[in-house]
Coordinates of C-alpha atoms in Angstrom, one line a residue:
Chain A
X19 CA 7.7 10.0 -19.7
X20 CA 8.4 10.8 -16.0
X21 CA 11.3 8.5 -15.7
X22 CA 9.6 6.5 -13.0
X23 CA 8.9 2.9 -14.0
X24 CA 6.2 0.7 -12.5
X25 CA 5.6 -2.9 -13.2
X26 CA 3.3 -4.6 -13.9
X27 CA 0.8 -2.2 -15.5
X28 CA -2.1 -4.5 -14.7
X29 CA -2.6 -7.2 -12.1
X30 CA -5.6 -9.4 -11.7
X31 CA -5.7 -11.7 -8.7
X32 CA -8.1 -13.4 -6.2
X33 CA -9.0 -12.6 -2.7
X34 CA -6.6 -13.9 -0.1
X35 CA -3.7 -13.7 -2.4
X36 CA -0.4 -11.8 -2.2
X37 CA 1.1 -9.6 -4.9
X38 CA 4.2 -7.4 -5.3
X39 CA 4.3 -4.1 -7.1
X40 CA 7.6 -2.8 -8.3
X41 CA 8.9 0.7 -8.8
X42 CA 12.2 2.1 -10.2
X43 CA 12.7 5.7 -9.4
X44 CA 14.2 8.4 -11.7
X45 CA 17.9 8.3 -11.9
X46 CA 19.4 10.1 -8.9
X47 CA 16.2 10.2 -6.9
X48 CA 16.6 8.9 -3.3
X49 CA 13.0 9.2 -2.2
X50 CA 10.2 6.8 -3.2
X51 CA 6.5 7.3 -2.3
X52 CA 3.6 5.0 -2.7
X53 CA 0.0 6.3 -3.2
X54 CA -3.3 4.5 -3.7
X55 CA -6.0 5.8 -5.9
X56 CA -9.5 4.3 -5.4
X57 CA -13.0 5.4 -6.2
X58 CA -14.1 5.7 -2.6
X59 CA -10.9 7.0 -1.0
X60 CA -9.4 9.1 -3.7
X61 CA -5.6 9.6 -3.8
X62 CA -4.0 8.6 -0.5
X63 CA -0.4 8.5 0.6
X64 CA 0.7 5.1 1.8
X65 CA 4.4 5.2 2.6
X66 CA 7.7 7.0 1.9
X67 CA 11.2 5.6 1.7
X68 CA 14.4 7.6 1.6
X69 CA 17.7 6.0 0.6
X70 CA 16.6 2.6 1.9
X71 CA 14.9 3.7 5.1
X72 CA 11.3 4.2 5.9
X73 CA 10.7 7.9 6.3
X74 CA 6.9 8.3 6.7
X75 CA 3.8 6.3 6.9
X76 CA 0.3 7.2 5.9
X77 CA -2.9 5.3 5.7
X78 CA -1.2 2.0 5.0
X79 CA -2.9 -1.2 6.1
X80 CA -1.0 -3.7 8.2
X81 CA -1.5 -6.3 5.4
X82 CA 0.6 -4.0 3.2
X83 CA 4.4 -3.5 3.5
X84 CA 7.1 -1.9 1.4
X85 CA 10.8 -1.8 1.2
X86 CA 13.5 0.1 -0.8
X87 CA 16.5 -1.8 -1.9
X88 CA 20.2 -0.7 -2.2
X89 CA 19.7 0.1 -5.9
X90 CA 16.9 2.4 -4.8
X91 CA 14.1 0.5 -6.4
X92 CA 11.1 -0.2 -4.2
X93 CA 8.5 -2.9 -3.8
X94 CA 5.0 -2.7 -2.3
X95 CA 3.7 -6.0 -1.0
X96 CA 0.0 -6.5 -0.6
X97 CA -1.2 -9.6 1.2
X98 CA -4.5 -11.3 2.2
X99 CA -6.0 -9.2 -0.6
X100 CA -9.6 -8.1 -0.3
X101 CA -12.0 -6.8 -2.9
X102 CA -11.6 -3.3 -1.5
X103 CA -7.9 -3.4 -2.3
X104 CA -8.7 -3.0 -6.0
X105 CA -7.2 0.3 -6.9
X106 CA -4.5 2.1 -8.9
X107 CA -1.2 2.1 -7.1
X108 CA 1.2 4.9 -7.9
X109 CA 4.8 5.2 -7.1
X110 CA 6.5 8.6 -7.2
X111 CA 10.1 9.7 -6.7
X112 CA 11.9 12.9 -5.8
X113 CA 15.5 14.0 -5.5
X114 CA 15.8 13.8 -1.7
X115 CA 13.6 14.0 1.4
X116 CA 13.1 17.7 1.1
X117 CA 10.2 19.3 -0.6
X118 CA 11.0 18.6 -4.2
X119 CA 8.7 17.8 -6.9
X120 CA 7.4 14.2 -6.9
X121 CA 7.3 12.6 -10.3
X122 CA 4.8 9.8 -10.7
X123 CA 5.0 6.5 -12.5
X124 CA 2.1 5.3 -14.8
X125 CA 0.7 3.2 -11.9
X126 CA -0.2 -0.4 -11.4
X127 CA -3.9 -1.2 -11.7
X128 CA -4.8 -4.0 -9.3
X129 CA -8.0 -5.9 -9.6
X130 CA -9.0 -8.3 -6.9
X131 CA -11.7 -10.7 -7.9
Chain B
X3 CA -4.1 17.9 9.5
X4 CA -4.1 19.6 6.2
X5 CA -7.1 19.3 3.9
X6 CA -7.6 20.2 0.2
X7 CA -11.0 20.9 -1.2
X8 CA -12.0 21.0 -4.9
X9 CA -15.6 22.0 -5.0
X10 CA -16.2 21.6 -8.8
X11 CA -16.5 17.9 -9.7
X12 CA -16.8 18.7 -13.4
X13 CA -16.1 21.7 -15.6
X14 CA -16.5 22.3 -19.3
X15 CA -14.8 24.7 -21.6
X16 CA -14.8 25.4 -25.3
X17 CA -11.6 25.0 -27.3
X18 CA -9.6 28.2 -27.3
X19 CA -11.5 29.6 -24.3
X20 CA -10.2 30.1 -20.8
X21 CA -11.3 28.1 -17.7
X22 CA -10.5 28.4 -14.0
X23 CA -10.5 25.5 -11.6
X24 CA -10.9 26.2 -7.9
X25 CA -9.0 24.8 -4.9
X26 CA -9.0 25.8 -1.3
X27 CA -6.9 24.3 1.5
X28 CA -6.7 24.4 5.2
X29 CA -3.4 24.5 7.1
X30 CA -1.9 26.1 10.1
X31 CA 1.6 26.0 8.6
X32 CA 3.3 28.9 7.0
X33 CA 5.7 27.0 4.8
X34 CA 4.2 24.8 2.2
X35 CA 3.9 24.1 -1.5
X36 CA 0.9 23.7 -3.7
X37 CA 0.6 21.8 -6.9
X38 CA -1.8 21.1 -9.7
X39 CA -1.5 17.6 -11.3
X40 CA -3.3 16.5 -14.4
X41 CA -4.5 12.9 -14.9
X42 CA -5.6 12.2 -18.5
X43 CA -7.4 9.0 -19.5
X44 CA -4.0 7.2 -19.6
X45 CA -4.1 7.6 -15.8
X46 CA -0.6 9.0 -15.7
X47 CA -0.2 11.8 -13.0
X48 CA 1.5 14.7 -14.7
X49 CA 2.7 17.8 -12.9
X50 CA 1.1 21.0 -14.3
X51 CA 2.4 23.7 -12.0
X52 CA 3.9 24.3 -8.6
X53 CA 3.7 27.3 -6.2
X54 CA 5.8 27.9 -3.2
X55 CA 3.9 29.6 -0.4
X56 CA 6.6 32.1 0.5
X57 CA 6.6 33.5 -3.1
X58 CA 4.0 36.2 -3.6
X59 CA 4.3 36.0 -7.4
X60 CA 1.9 33.6 -9.0
X61 CA 3.4 30.7 -10.9
X62 CA 2.9 30.4 -14.7
X63 CA 3.8 27.6 -17.1
X64 CA 2.9 28.5 -20.7
X65 CA -0.9 28.5 -20.9
X66 CA -1.3 27.5 -17.3
X67 CA -1.2 30.0 -14.4
X68 CA -2.4 30.1 -10.8
X69 CA -4.1 32.7 -8.6
X70 CA -2.5 32.1 -5.2
X71 CA -4.3 33.9 -2.4
X72 CA -2.5 32.9 0.8
X73 CA -4.7 34.7 3.3
X74 CA -7.8 33.2 1.7
X75 CA -6.1 29.8 1.4
X76 CA -7.1 29.7 -2.2
X77 CA -5.2 28.3 -5.2
X78 CA -7.0 28.3 -8.5
X79 CA -5.7 27.1 -11.9
X80 CA -6.3 29.1 -15.0
X81 CA -6.0 27.4 -18.4
X82 CA -5.9 29.8 -21.3
X83 CA -6.5 28.9 -24.9
X84 CA -7.9 25.5 -23.9
X85 CA -7.0 22.6 -26.2
X86 CA -8.5 19.2 -26.6
X87 CA -5.5 17.6 -25.0
X88 CA -6.3 19.5 -21.8
X89 CA -9.3 17.3 -21.1
X90 CA -8.4 15.4 -18.0
X91 CA -8.9 15.1 -14.2
X92 CA -7.1 17.9 -12.4
X93 CA -6.0 17.4 -8.8
X94 CA -4.9 20.2 -6.4
X95 CA -2.3 19.0 -3.9
X96 CA -0.6 20.3 -0.8
X97 CA 2.9 19.5 0.5
X98 CA 4.2 20.6 3.9
X99 CA 7.4 22.6 3.8
X100 CA 8.4 21.9 7.3
X101 CA 11.6 19.9 7.7
X102 CA 10.9 16.7 9.6
X103 CA 7.3 16.3 8.5
X104 CA 6.3 13.7 6.0
X105 CA 6.8 14.7 2.4
X106 CA 3.4 13.4 1.5
X107 CA 1.1 15.0 -1.0
X108 CA -2.4 15.6 0.2
X109 CA -4.8 15.7 -2.7
X110 CA -8.2 17.1 -3.4
X111 CA -11.0 15.0 -4.9
X112 CA -10.3 16.3 -8.4
X113 CA -12.1 18.3 -11.1
X114 CA -12.9 16.6 -14.4
X115 CA -12.4 19.0 -17.3
X116 CA -14.1 18.5 -20.6
X117 CA -13.0 20.4 -23.6
X118 CA -15.6 20.9 -26.4
X119 CA -15.2 22.0 -30.0

């Protein structure tokens, strides 16, 4: 158990809908990262938050947004869902914004039908 | 931009034998970290080992060790005394060590390791 909690484990929804994925980092970790794992794109970095502020953006679509709350949990919001958004979404956390080890949650599997 | 290449989509090893998974990377940076993550069928991403580029000594973690060749930009993972539980997808990953750059992991495409009896 990495200590990073992601909910829900599985999500099935329809095209055009909006979903929210939740992540609770390890105790004491200030940084949260979101990654997407899909068959065609592999594992890709989406976005990083550090202590409530956006720190870095990767290949994140405009339809996607994220935030980190004062209690350090984070949410990834996916809207206007398309079939191609079906993927495994991982959250990871690390102690601070420096180059520490990122510990991954178990992921949320999103299926868009 | 940094890239990570894993040229072996699949590998197979017999139980108790040794196997080496290959990884090469491309970067112009001098300060960085390299990782191997394991993804078993449960889909959980599990850290196997980490190497800091400024350290010449190869990292080891029990049965797992790396061969880090900085000049060649090569970072291979050796698994000794392979066990059935080692069967998984293995990802090589790069992390920039430069302050101010995004702390994002750049992953390779993965190598699926099968362990046979």
